[in-house]
């Protein structure tokens, strides 16, 4: 069955995101900030406790080192720097989770690192290398495209499992990439998003910006809990999943 | 037999300390910076490789979060922030070392955190609590004083082993604390330091600033490799240990 | 007439404090974060624009360098490091404000630096020295105590003007210091706070935790706008001031 | 007459670059780090003192915010964030220099920001806009190419003066850009560099990697003082300039 994943633990020091608790009841997988775009050790400790209480799967959410930019600015970082950076972020989540008897289960890059990984073959290879050179093999969550052959090939070569995710509330282009947020219609309305979630869940398909139906086969849907509207949508998507599960 | 320990991995990005390689041949225990006072992920990776090649025992060297101050400025940090900070630093060293099949073996706080731990009972208790609440029990390296009853009691209560270290090149006071660096005679000359190292190794004693002989029973001597003179002294202390070992 | 001052510009990157705009209509002096506890260059630019639009007096709000701790952790920083740190923070506010034709008018230390300055003579002297060694003399805002003779003497010696501030919503002790926030009754109820503001404004007095009336002569009242209740109180204090001004 | 410029103040906290003092006697213009890639307030204060003592022209050397990467990693930063970042760095140097009665005289971007500015029209426009929106107009130092028409046009449109610099020790391509450091012959030998310096100074020309002579008209030569060899070359270039001055 399709899983739901969300980004969590994105507070920092004095600045507290308050929505973590609310979305926990609806999701299966928590992508937890590792301190590079958000998340300090205390926040991380608290987020792991939340993950544990709700029995959600724990993912590390590594980023470029850019607290001020929230990891959303692309940085060109050579592999010999990027790989240890990713290791460091995996290690901090892994070790602190273990203190609460919680196991790290997967890794999903954040923000600009995620985008660069999906756009640039070299960055994807660097990220997969980081996964392969870590002391334990964790699955890597990436974006489900119309065609992920390249990603499957690289990951398979390094013996890394992939988890594919799709987006309920973002408009797709013909290749399965998302329309840029700079376009006014990049983000779907609630009604459209719910319809897209249903189509993804029931058929493994989306309707693109050109009105074509393409296949997007995903293991997980990325959802948000940062507003009452967002939360309501997550609960509605959860209902679709439960009906389907019957 | 008495061990020798040194602080390593204290480069950061562009700024490279070059002495790490040289001292490796002489020491038994490497206290490796965790990123809070020095050490970025690439430096950490390289330092672990050095530790492995020389078959030295790996220690985490956690600090207050103060890169600009090199961890030497005292900060008042409540336990609920300090404990996860120490966990995060242990986790990063532990996880990145594991990627090279190297195991973390002990923890030695750095700089102002070390001093505060030795001066303030509450900070010592917080540090020991951090060790006890971590997912694995590692020994804690602290300063050998004339009387460590308080430290033994707290550590024993939390079931944490202690490693006691002494200093070859610093002048001791009657309590076994070091004379403040602000005093002109706080740092010993090479000849004095070598004599003090010999006395510590052979008798477990030092001669204080008042000329009294007190007992300082240490498991390890802290040494430095940041100058040719410092390195020469370490090699001489190593010779004393080897003669004694015969 | 008594002024009202508030801390502003305390967003950072992704984490946005939303209350800055609301309180602007009520205050006379804005203490603007300089990047050490909060405030990045973009936030600072926007805050200066807000200060200009509302024709409020601009103050720099320098802090210890501690973004994660929001400047609330005491740090022991020697004068030769603290003074350039304060200069750097004044310079950034001064220069960026000048880009919008806004002049810096005063300096109020933030958080732990403020507390340390009020508690430790040496820190106060270091802060006043920083003011005196800056290229332009700005007034320094400090806490109005029952007796500020020491502060007046130091400031006068360095030829620095002082602005004295009082707190509407905090309980005072006999010396004019505030009761620690760790005490359950340290923060006044809205009704108490309004009464205290009135007493401060009309008589220059407060009633201490022991029920005694002491003299607290202040130039400015520190207020907060981070909740609807807080904002309502500020508007009520503003009304008291307006009635008095008639 | 051709000037000599060098990057200075690139220490940070514990990590001290020691060569600043040595090169001062030979240069005319000091590009001083502003804290984003190097340089803390104490370092900045000390560097300004050095600049003053040697009566050298003071430049701000702003960077992307990347201490760990020493400002050498390209970051994609939108104009509404980059412009205040540059302002903040200019303001800190300007204000702290003023404390020692030293005036800021020009701005030269650092590392990846410099490269991006020379490679991408949009980044160049953003940097020039930052200069134009600052409260005072400072000249901007950029690289002298075979053809700087684009740069002249943009700068002129914003009413910003340009200072053109050339490089003694780097191999040029036909367009006047430098050969990438990844090529083994990108950095010239001492003898080649000295010859190139002489050609730049006496004729405003360089010989490219293809052996062609092209015109590179520069106001200033960028030199380094981070090794005894580098320093020796600077002194030899200074001699050429002095002979020419006669």
PDB file of C-alpha atoms in Angstrom, chain C residues 44-158:
ATOM      1  CA  UNK C  44      17.511  43.321   8.754  1.00  0.00           C
ATOM      2  CA  UNK C  45      16.819  45.152   5.486  1.00  0.00           C
ATOM      3  CA  UNK C  46      13.089  44.524   5.833  1.00  0.00           C
ATOM      4  CA  UNK C  47      13.070  45.517   9.496  1.00  0.00           C
ATOM      5  CA  UNK C  48      14.808  48.801   8.742  1.00  0.00           C
ATOM      6  CA  UNK C  49      12.137  49.482   6.102  1.00  0.00           C
ATOM      7  CA  UNK C  50       9.467  48.869   8.733  1.00  0.00           C
ATOM      8  CA  UNK C  51      11.255  51.115  11.231  1.00  0.00           C
ATOM      9  CA  UNK C  52      11.428  53.832   8.590  1.00  0.00           C
ATOM     10  CA  UNK C  53       7.778  53.533   7.540  1.00  0.00           C
ATOM     11  CA  UNK C  54       6.624  53.882  11.145  1.00  0.00           C
ATOM     12  CA  UNK C  55       9.153  56.581  11.950  1.00  0.00           C
ATOM     13  CA  UNK C  56      10.435  54.693  14.959  1.00  0.00           C
ATOM     14  CA  UNK C  57      13.861  55.193  16.548  1.00  0.00           C
ATOM     15  CA  UNK C  58      16.358  52.507  15.463  1.00  0.00           C
ATOM     16  CA  UNK C  59      18.455  50.667  18.030  1.00  0.00           C
ATOM     17  CA  UNK C  60      21.041  47.932  17.497  1.00  0.00           C
ATOM     18  CA  UNK C  61      20.397  44.856  19.633  1.00  0.00           C
ATOM     19  CA  UNK C  62      23.785  43.075  19.815  1.00  0.00           C
ATOM     20  CA  UNK C  63      24.112  39.647  21.362  1.00  0.00           C
ATOM     21  CA  UNK C  64      26.548  36.910  22.171  1.00  0.00           C
ATOM     22  CA  UNK C  65      27.189  34.817  19.033  1.00  0.00           C
ATOM     23  CA  UNK C  66      24.628  32.064  19.624  1.00  0.00           C
ATOM     24  CA  UNK C  67      21.948  31.583  17.019  1.00  0.00           C
ATOM     25  CA  UNK C  68      20.868  28.197  18.330  1.00  0.00           C
ATOM     26  CA  UNK C  69      20.526  29.538  21.880  1.00  0.00           C
ATOM     27  CA  UNK C  70      18.887  32.805  20.687  1.00  0.00           C
ATOM     28  CA  UNK C  71      21.563  34.701  22.636  1.00  0.00           C
ATOM     29  CA  UNK C  72      20.115  33.514  25.925  1.00  0.00           C
ATOM     30  CA  UNK C  73      23.099  31.466  27.098  1.00  0.00           C
ATOM     31  CA  UNK C  74      25.723  33.310  29.085  1.00  0.00           C
ATOM     32  CA  UNK C  75      29.179  33.097  27.488  1.00  0.00           C
ATOM     33  CA  UNK C  76      32.447  34.199  29.035  1.00  0.00           C
ATOM     34  CA  UNK C  77      34.075  36.294  26.311  1.00  0.00           C
ATOM     35  CA  UNK C  78      37.217  38.367  26.943  1.00  0.00           C
ATOM     36  CA  UNK C  79      37.031  42.102  26.204  1.00  0.00           C
ATOM     37  CA  UNK C  80      39.369  41.896  23.218  1.00  0.00           C
ATOM     38  CA  UNK C  81      36.857  39.579  21.522  1.00  0.00           C
ATOM     39  CA  UNK C  82      33.613  41.048  22.874  1.00  0.00           C
ATOM     40  CA  UNK C  83      34.351  44.627  21.868  1.00  0.00           C
ATOM     41  CA  UNK C  84      34.938  43.914  18.142  1.00  0.00           C
ATOM     42  CA  UNK C  85      31.876  41.636  18.213  1.00  0.00           C
ATOM     43  CA  UNK C  86      29.733  44.518  19.439  1.00  0.00           C
ATOM     44  CA  UNK C  87      31.320  46.859  16.886  1.00  0.00           C
ATOM     45  CA  UNK C  88      30.588  44.389  14.093  1.00  0.00           C
ATOM     46  CA  UNK C  89      26.924  44.235  15.103  1.00  0.00           C
ATOM     47  CA  UNK C  90      26.596  47.994  15.396  1.00  0.00           C
ATOM     48  CA  UNK C  91      28.316  48.410  12.013  1.00  0.00           C
ATOM     49  CA  UNK C  92      25.985  46.038  10.199  1.00  0.00           C
ATOM     50  CA  UNK C  93      22.842  47.769  11.496  1.00  0.00           C
ATOM     51  CA  UNK C  94      24.307  51.216  11.001  1.00  0.00           C
ATOM     52  CA  UNK C  95      25.455  50.568   7.438  1.00  0.00           C
ATOM     53  CA  UNK C  96      22.362  48.756   6.262  1.00  0.00           C
ATOM     54  CA  UNK C  97      20.083  51.350   7.833  1.00  0.00           C
ATOM     55  CA  UNK C  98      22.002  54.112   6.074  1.00  0.00           C
ATOM     56  CA  UNK C  99      21.136  52.437   2.743  1.00  0.00           C
ATOM     57  CA  UNK C 100      17.542  53.421   3.503  1.00  0.00           C
ATOM     58  CA  UNK C 101      18.475  56.813   4.938  1.00  0.00           C
ATOM     59  CA  UNK C 102      17.776  55.643   8.466  1.00  0.00           C
ATOM     60  CA  UNK C 103      20.179  56.539  11.280  1.00  0.00           C
ATOM     61  CA  UNK C 104      21.134  54.260  14.139  1.00  0.00           C
ATOM     62  CA  UNK C 105      20.195  56.035  17.371  1.00  0.00           C
ATOM     63  CA  UNK C 106      21.078  53.794  20.315  1.00  0.00           C
ATOM     64  CA  UNK C 107      22.277  50.335  21.376  1.00  0.00           C
ATOM     65  CA  UNK C 108      20.574  47.838  23.697  1.00  0.00           C
ATOM     66  CA  UNK C 109      22.367  44.535  24.400  1.00  0.00           C
ATOM     67  CA  UNK C 110      20.263  41.386  24.068  1.00  0.00           C
ATOM     68  CA  UNK C 111      19.491  38.423  26.276  1.00  0.00           C
ATOM     69  CA  UNK C 112      22.374  36.928  28.210  1.00  0.00           C
ATOM     70  CA  UNK C 113      24.676  39.801  27.241  1.00  0.00           C
ATOM     71  CA  UNK C 114      22.133  42.228  28.736  1.00  0.00           C
ATOM     72  CA  UNK C 115      21.812  40.166  31.900  1.00  0.00           C
ATOM     73  CA  UNK C 116      25.565  39.729  32.272  1.00  0.00           C
ATOM     74  CA  UNK C 117      26.061  43.453  31.724  1.00  0.00           C
ATOM     75  CA  UNK C 118      23.583  44.218  34.541  1.00  0.00           C
ATOM     76  CA  UNK C 119      25.023  41.568  36.886  1.00  0.00           C
ATOM     77  CA  UNK C 120      28.782  41.774  36.304  1.00  0.00           C
ATOM     78  CA  UNK C 121      30.679  45.049  36.562  1.00  0.00           C
ATOM     79  CA  UNK C 122      33.383  43.818  34.195  1.00  0.00           C
ATOM     80  CA  UNK C 123      30.914  42.994  31.429  1.00  0.00           C
ATOM     81  CA  UNK C 124      29.262  46.385  31.848  1.00  0.00           C
ATOM     82  CA  UNK C 125      32.634  48.084  31.534  1.00  0.00           C
ATOM     83  CA  UNK C 126      33.417  46.036  28.424  1.00  0.00           C
ATOM     84  CA  UNK C 127      30.106  47.029  26.832  1.00  0.00           C
ATOM     85  CA  UNK C 128      30.622  50.697  27.669  1.00  0.00           C
ATOM     86  CA  UNK C 129      34.177  50.478  26.303  1.00  0.00           C
ATOM     87  CA  UNK C 130      32.769  49.043  23.094  1.00  0.00           C
ATOM     88  CA  UNK C 131      30.442  52.037  22.850  1.00  0.00           C
ATOM     89  CA  UNK C 132      33.274  54.467  23.569  1.00  0.00           C
ATOM     90  CA  UNK C 133      35.667  52.930  21.053  1.00  0.00           C
ATOM     91  CA  UNK C 134      33.088  52.944  18.243  1.00  0.00           C
ATOM     92  CA  UNK C 135      33.499  55.644  15.627  1.00  0.00           C
ATOM     93  CA  UNK C 136      30.361  57.436  16.774  1.00  0.00           C
ATOM     94  CA  UNK C 137      28.944  57.802  20.263  1.00  0.00           C
ATOM     95  CA  UNK C 138      25.521  56.221  20.655  1.00  0.00           C
ATOM     96  CA  UNK C 139      23.508  56.085  23.885  1.00  0.00           C
ATOM     97  CA  UNK C 140      23.378  52.702  25.647  1.00  0.00           C
ATOM     98  CA  UNK C 141      20.050  51.368  26.914  1.00  0.00           C
ATOM     99  CA  UNK C 142      20.278  49.534  30.244  1.00  0.00           C
ATOM    100  CA  UNK C 143      17.954  48.482  33.038  1.00  0.00           C
ATOM    101  CA  UNK C 144      16.690  51.081  35.480  1.00  0.00           C
ATOM    102  CA  UNK C 145      17.492  49.768  38.987  1.00  0.00           C
ATOM    103  CA  UNK C 146      16.758  51.233  42.392  1.00  0.00           C
ATOM    104  CA  UNK C 147      20.345  52.473  42.227  1.00  0.00           C
ATOM    105  CA  UNK C 148      22.281  52.918  38.996  1.00  0.00           C
ATOM    106  CA  UNK C 149      25.131  54.958  40.487  1.00  0.00           C
ATOM    107  CA  UNK C 150      27.746  52.429  39.382  1.00  0.00           C
ATOM    108  CA  UNK C 151      26.447  52.435  35.819  1.00  0.00           C
ATOM    109  CA  UNK C 152      26.234  56.210  35.657  1.00  0.00           C
ATOM    110  CA  UNK C 153      29.791  56.529  36.901  1.00  0.00           C
ATOM    111  CA  UNK C 154      31.279  54.117  34.361  1.00  0.00           C
ATOM    112  CA  UNK C 155      29.246  55.536  31.490  1.00  0.00           C
ATOM    113  CA  UNK C 156      30.083  59.100  32.426  1.00  0.00           C
ATOM    114  CA  UNK C 157      33.775  58.216  32.632  1.00  0.00           C
ATOM    115  CA  UNK C 158      33.606  56.967  29.031  1.00  0.00           C
TER     116      UNK C 158
END
